[in-house]
XYZ file of C-alpha atoms in Angstrom:
301
model
C 1.381 -15.708 -30.415
C 1.195 -14.994 -34.486
C -2.141 -12.092 -34.614
C -3.387 -12.730 -37.748
C -3.820 -16.763 -37.618
C -3.324 -17.365 -34.028
C -2.077 -20.457 -34.984
C 1.442 -20.092 -34.538
C 3.704 -18.916 -30.810
C 6.744 -16.771 -30.768
C 9.556 -16.006 -27.960
C 9.590 -12.820 -28.604
C 9.868 -10.265 -31.747
C 13.248 -11.288 -32.464
C 12.286 -14.848 -33.086
C 8.939 -13.405 -34.974
C 11.365 -11.506 -37.455
C 13.729 -14.397 -37.933
C 10.856 -17.463 -38.426
C 8.327 -15.244 -40.210
C 9.785 -16.100 -43.840
C 8.789 -20.287 -43.289
C 5.731 -18.990 -41.420
C 4.315 -16.591 -44.139
C 2.633 -18.887 -46.584
C 0.508 -21.025 -44.183
C 0.084 -17.535 -42.149
C -1.755 -15.998 -45.571
C -3.825 -19.754 -45.717
C -4.958 -20.013 -42.010
C -5.731 -15.737 -42.216
C -7.478 -16.235 -44.747
C -9.908 -19.543 -43.696
C -10.762 -17.170 -40.788
C -11.819 -14.192 -42.206
C -13.814 -16.691 -45.078
C -15.411 -18.525 -41.690
C -16.378 -15.232 -40.171
C -17.720 -13.862 -42.989
C -20.290 -16.693 -43.346
C -21.357 -15.587 -40.094
C -22.110 -12.065 -40.729
C -23.761 -12.835 -43.855
C -25.381 -15.700 -43.133
C -27.087 -14.153 -40.233
C -27.297 -10.791 -41.961
C -30.141 -12.216 -44.110
C -31.506 -15.556 -43.045
C -34.916 -15.698 -41.720
C -35.572 -11.971 -43.487
C -39.477 -13.237 -43.887
C -39.390 -13.392 -40.268
C -38.674 -9.920 -39.747
C -41.860 -8.164 -36.944
C -42.315 -4.717 -36.670
C -40.366 -4.432 -32.871
C -38.610 -0.949 -32.070
C -35.259 -3.830 -31.558
C -34.995 -4.276 -35.177
C -33.523 -0.922 -35.481
C -30.463 -2.891 -33.856
C -30.528 -5.151 -37.076
C -29.211 -2.296 -39.213
C -25.970 -1.385 -36.651
C -23.403 -3.049 -39.022
C -20.827 -1.731 -36.462
C -22.929 -4.032 -33.571
C -22.034 -7.039 -35.326
C -18.046 -6.674 -36.409
C -16.466 -9.723 -35.172
C -15.089 -10.558 -31.711
C -12.335 -9.802 -32.107
C -9.884 -12.615 -29.795
C -8.579 -12.367 -26.202
C -5.625 -10.514 -25.290
C -2.193 -12.486 -24.726
C -0.909 -14.090 -21.370
C 2.010 -12.589 -20.806
C 3.923 -15.169 -19.146
C 2.813 -17.941 -21.569
C 2.130 -16.205 -24.473
C -1.676 -18.009 -25.258
C -4.834 -16.167 -25.602
C -6.396 -15.061 -21.597
C -9.680 -17.704 -20.700
C -12.733 -16.591 -21.994
C -13.626 -16.397 -18.026
C -12.582 -13.601 -16.740
C -12.582 -15.758 -13.202
C -9.960 -17.970 -15.164
C -7.352 -15.233 -15.138
C -5.792 -12.894 -12.019
C -5.058 -9.542 -11.968
C -1.600 -8.169 -10.630
C -2.679 -4.687 -9.232
C 2.043 -4.543 -8.702
C 2.092 -4.313 -12.579
C -1.296 -3.916 -13.738
C -0.984 -7.219 -16.078
C -3.023 -10.125 -16.568
C -2.182 -13.460 -16.855
C -3.720 -16.858 -16.961
C -4.483 -19.357 -14.177
C -2.279 -21.687 -15.244
C 0.673 -19.737 -14.740
C -0.133 -18.172 -11.788
C -1.037 -21.675 -10.543
C 2.357 -22.833 -11.448
C 4.550 -19.370 -10.561
C 3.347 -20.699 -7.186
C 4.366 -24.133 -6.635
C 7.865 -23.313 -8.600
C 8.692 -20.810 -5.594
C 7.481 -22.531 -3.019
C 8.866 -26.275 -4.195
C 12.577 -23.521 -4.554
C 11.245 -22.286 -0.955
C 11.563 -18.575 -2.085
C 9.310 -15.997 -1.467
C 5.839 -15.792 -3.322
C 6.577 -13.439 -6.090
C 4.309 -11.640 -9.200
C 5.162 -14.436 -11.814
C 5.420 -11.172 -14.300
C 7.791 -8.642 -12.461
C 9.204 -10.417 -9.666
C 7.422 -7.862 -7.367
C 7.352 -9.556 -3.825
C 3.538 -10.862 -3.584
C 1.532 -9.292 -0.299
C 1.370 -10.765 2.624
C -1.925 -8.929 3.897
C -5.365 -7.797 2.936
C -4.207 -4.108 3.792
C -1.213 -4.719 0.859
C -3.162 -6.040 -1.692
C -6.045 -2.591 -1.286
C -2.903 -0.343 -0.967
C -1.476 -2.080 -4.206
C -4.401 -2.212 -6.152
C -5.975 1.748 -4.933
C -1.788 2.790 -6.308
C -3.380 1.151 -9.395
C -6.484 3.058 -9.448
C -4.809 6.578 -8.712
C -3.287 5.754 -12.064
C -6.542 5.091 -13.713
C -6.020 1.654 -14.462
C -9.297 0.556 -15.868
C -8.662 -3.026 -15.125
C -8.126 -1.839 -11.243
C -11.247 -0.157 -10.999
C -13.264 -2.927 -12.065
C -11.275 -5.166 -10.172
C -11.418 -3.072 -6.810
C -15.658 -2.591 -7.910
C -15.560 -6.898 -7.419
C -13.546 -6.062 -4.090
C -16.738 -4.246 -2.422
C -19.835 -5.943 -3.934
C -18.145 -8.985 -2.331
C -16.424 -7.507 0.422
C -13.251 -9.418 -0.400
C -9.686 -8.091 1.445
C -10.687 -6.658 4.384
C -12.716 -4.438 2.322
C -16.674 -3.921 3.551
C -19.378 -5.109 1.166
C -20.649 -1.821 -0.289
C -23.072 -2.302 -3.331
C -23.426 1.590 -4.026
C -19.580 1.757 -3.838
C -19.439 -1.673 -6.169
C -21.849 -0.062 -8.288
C -19.956 3.400 -8.556
C -16.660 2.214 -9.023
C -17.970 -0.606 -12.172
C -19.666 2.749 -14.034
C -16.574 4.548 -13.482
C -14.551 1.635 -15.231
C -17.581 0.759 -17.589
C -17.568 4.921 -18.844
C -13.525 4.734 -19.227
C -14.061 1.780 -21.658
C -13.523 -1.460 -19.856
C -16.201 -4.270 -21.175
C -16.650 -6.558 -18.250
C -17.611 -3.176 -16.156
C -19.828 -2.288 -18.811
C -21.726 -5.721 -18.933
C -22.711 -5.351 -15.421
C -23.479 -2.239 -14.874
C -26.024 -2.889 -17.783
C -27.491 -5.424 -15.563
C -27.416 -3.178 -12.399
C -30.207 -1.042 -14.433
C -31.827 -4.482 -15.119
C -32.637 -5.534 -11.810
C -32.901 -2.214 -10.100
C -31.550 -3.438 -6.750
C -28.663 -0.744 -6.453
C -30.549 2.242 -8.573
C -33.442 2.228 -10.381
C -34.385 -0.108 -13.185
C -33.479 2.178 -16.360
C -34.076 -0.381 -19.667
C -32.803 2.333 -21.584
C -29.300 2.456 -19.821
C -28.963 -0.723 -20.030
C -29.162 -1.181 -23.188
C -26.896 1.122 -24.165
C -24.450 -0.346 -21.290
C -24.711 -3.566 -23.440
C -24.034 -2.081 -26.699
C -21.419 -0.342 -25.993
C -19.773 -3.436 -24.111
C -20.966 -5.622 -27.322
C -18.961 -3.168 -29.778
C -15.727 -3.771 -27.500
C -16.347 -7.146 -27.899
C -17.749 -7.951 -24.861
C -19.001 -12.057 -25.392
C -21.069 -11.504 -22.283
C -23.164 -9.091 -23.164
C -23.718 -9.920 -26.800
C -24.567 -13.348 -25.838
C -27.379 -11.443 -22.774
C -28.470 -8.782 -25.997
C -29.386 -12.168 -27.533
C -31.191 -13.435 -24.595
C -33.378 -10.264 -24.187
C -34.083 -10.394 -28.156
C -35.274 -13.913 -28.180
C -37.430 -13.259 -24.814
C -39.142 -10.725 -27.305
C -39.253 -12.908 -30.409
C -37.189 -11.602 -32.033
C -35.417 -15.216 -32.675
C -33.306 -13.758 -35.900
C -32.179 -10.949 -34.359
C -31.499 -13.197 -31.265
C -29.973 -15.941 -33.154
C -27.214 -13.658 -35.192
C -25.733 -12.218 -31.638
C -25.567 -16.284 -30.169
C -23.995 -17.205 -33.503
C -21.541 -14.806 -33.104
C -20.972 -14.943 -29.555
C -20.561 -18.703 -29.626
C -17.977 -18.560 -32.689
C -15.416 -16.708 -29.883
C -16.344 -19.175 -27.699
C -19.048 -18.336 -25.349
C -20.659 -22.251 -24.473
C -24.311 -20.964 -22.933
C -24.533 -19.323 -26.685
C -23.768 -22.589 -28.387
C -25.967 -24.177 -26.266
C -28.903 -22.213 -26.963
C -27.322 -22.179 -30.426
C -27.557 -25.748 -30.961
C -31.536 -25.284 -29.495
C -32.053 -22.777 -32.512
C -30.573 -25.727 -35.055
C -33.211 -27.924 -33.328
C -36.286 -25.532 -33.950
C -34.923 -25.186 -37.692
C -34.230 -21.400 -36.528
C -30.290 -21.568 -37.945
C -28.873 -23.341 -40.614
C -26.705 -26.425 -40.785
C -24.033 -23.943 -42.002
C -24.306 -21.839 -39.811
C -24.337 -24.143 -36.829
C -21.229 -26.018 -37.985
C -19.514 -22.845 -38.595
C -20.104 -21.460 -35.372
C -19.110 -24.891 -33.946
C -15.829 -25.556 -35.313
C -14.480 -21.736 -34.401
C -15.986 -22.686 -31.207
C -13.573 -25.468 -31.105
C -10.262 -23.830 -32.207
C -11.189 -20.855 -29.347
C -10.774 -23.120 -26.811
C -8.001 -25.054 -28.198
C -5.616 -21.973 -28.817
C -6.350 -21.346 -25.417
C -5.552 -24.853 -23.239
C -2.545 -25.861 -21.615
C -1.905 -28.635 -19.115
C -1.159 -25.877 -16.967
C -4.488 -24.113 -17.338
C -6.087 -27.763 -17.200
C -4.825 -28.310 -13.959
C -5.659 -25.226 -12.929
C -9.666 -25.422 -13.317
C -9.227 -28.975 -11.610
C -7.804 -27.590 -8.239
C -10.754 -25.090 -8.054
C -13.293 -27.491 -8.730
């Protein structure tokens, strides 16, 4: 996929070079439109409701420009080259090669191999799939030994819910989550923040929670941004909360879009802010849609 306009798909690098001259003009137009849309959100939310600014200490975040940069697009699925789904559960981590592929490609690969009477294999590297929970754990641990942050984050989830024969161990899950977060995994950072907030596994530490949330936001995690928006809203800092939600909604967060709809009804965001966020939200989900992913989602219901 073209990383500038996010609207054209190519077979490979050679294909992109061959067709670049035909795509260049439209690419520049689309990329400019994307930049202008995000500029509208950033500028409008930065200066909107200035008169409502209160003396809360959270307002220090309002001047942190790094915290309010546009959220980068998701990585592409290496099979279909469409952006990976925003929903983390809709992607599959392959411990054999360390790639994450969308659930649609995973399901389609399973269907195709079964129809041909072949043994299950990875859709990317074609490595035979694990035949037992023990093999799954062995593959994941090999990736963890390579300091693969996605493998470490996945292991955290397995220990949290007791998957693939591993014991349900909340403390081990938290330790692995914290390790992945410190290595730069934004999803792990968001979860680590929630652990510090709820105090069920480790003592409650709101300062650590805020720190990990902000680090996750700066790495582009929209769930963390939605949570920060909710925190600001609950502390009556409506201007700052809506600003976080606008950016998260523009990046495809459904929960943030619902909150922005409420903010618009309460006249806390302008019509232009709401319309730009809504249009961007629609484009994000349009770009990541495929019939295979639709079938996968229907099968999971």
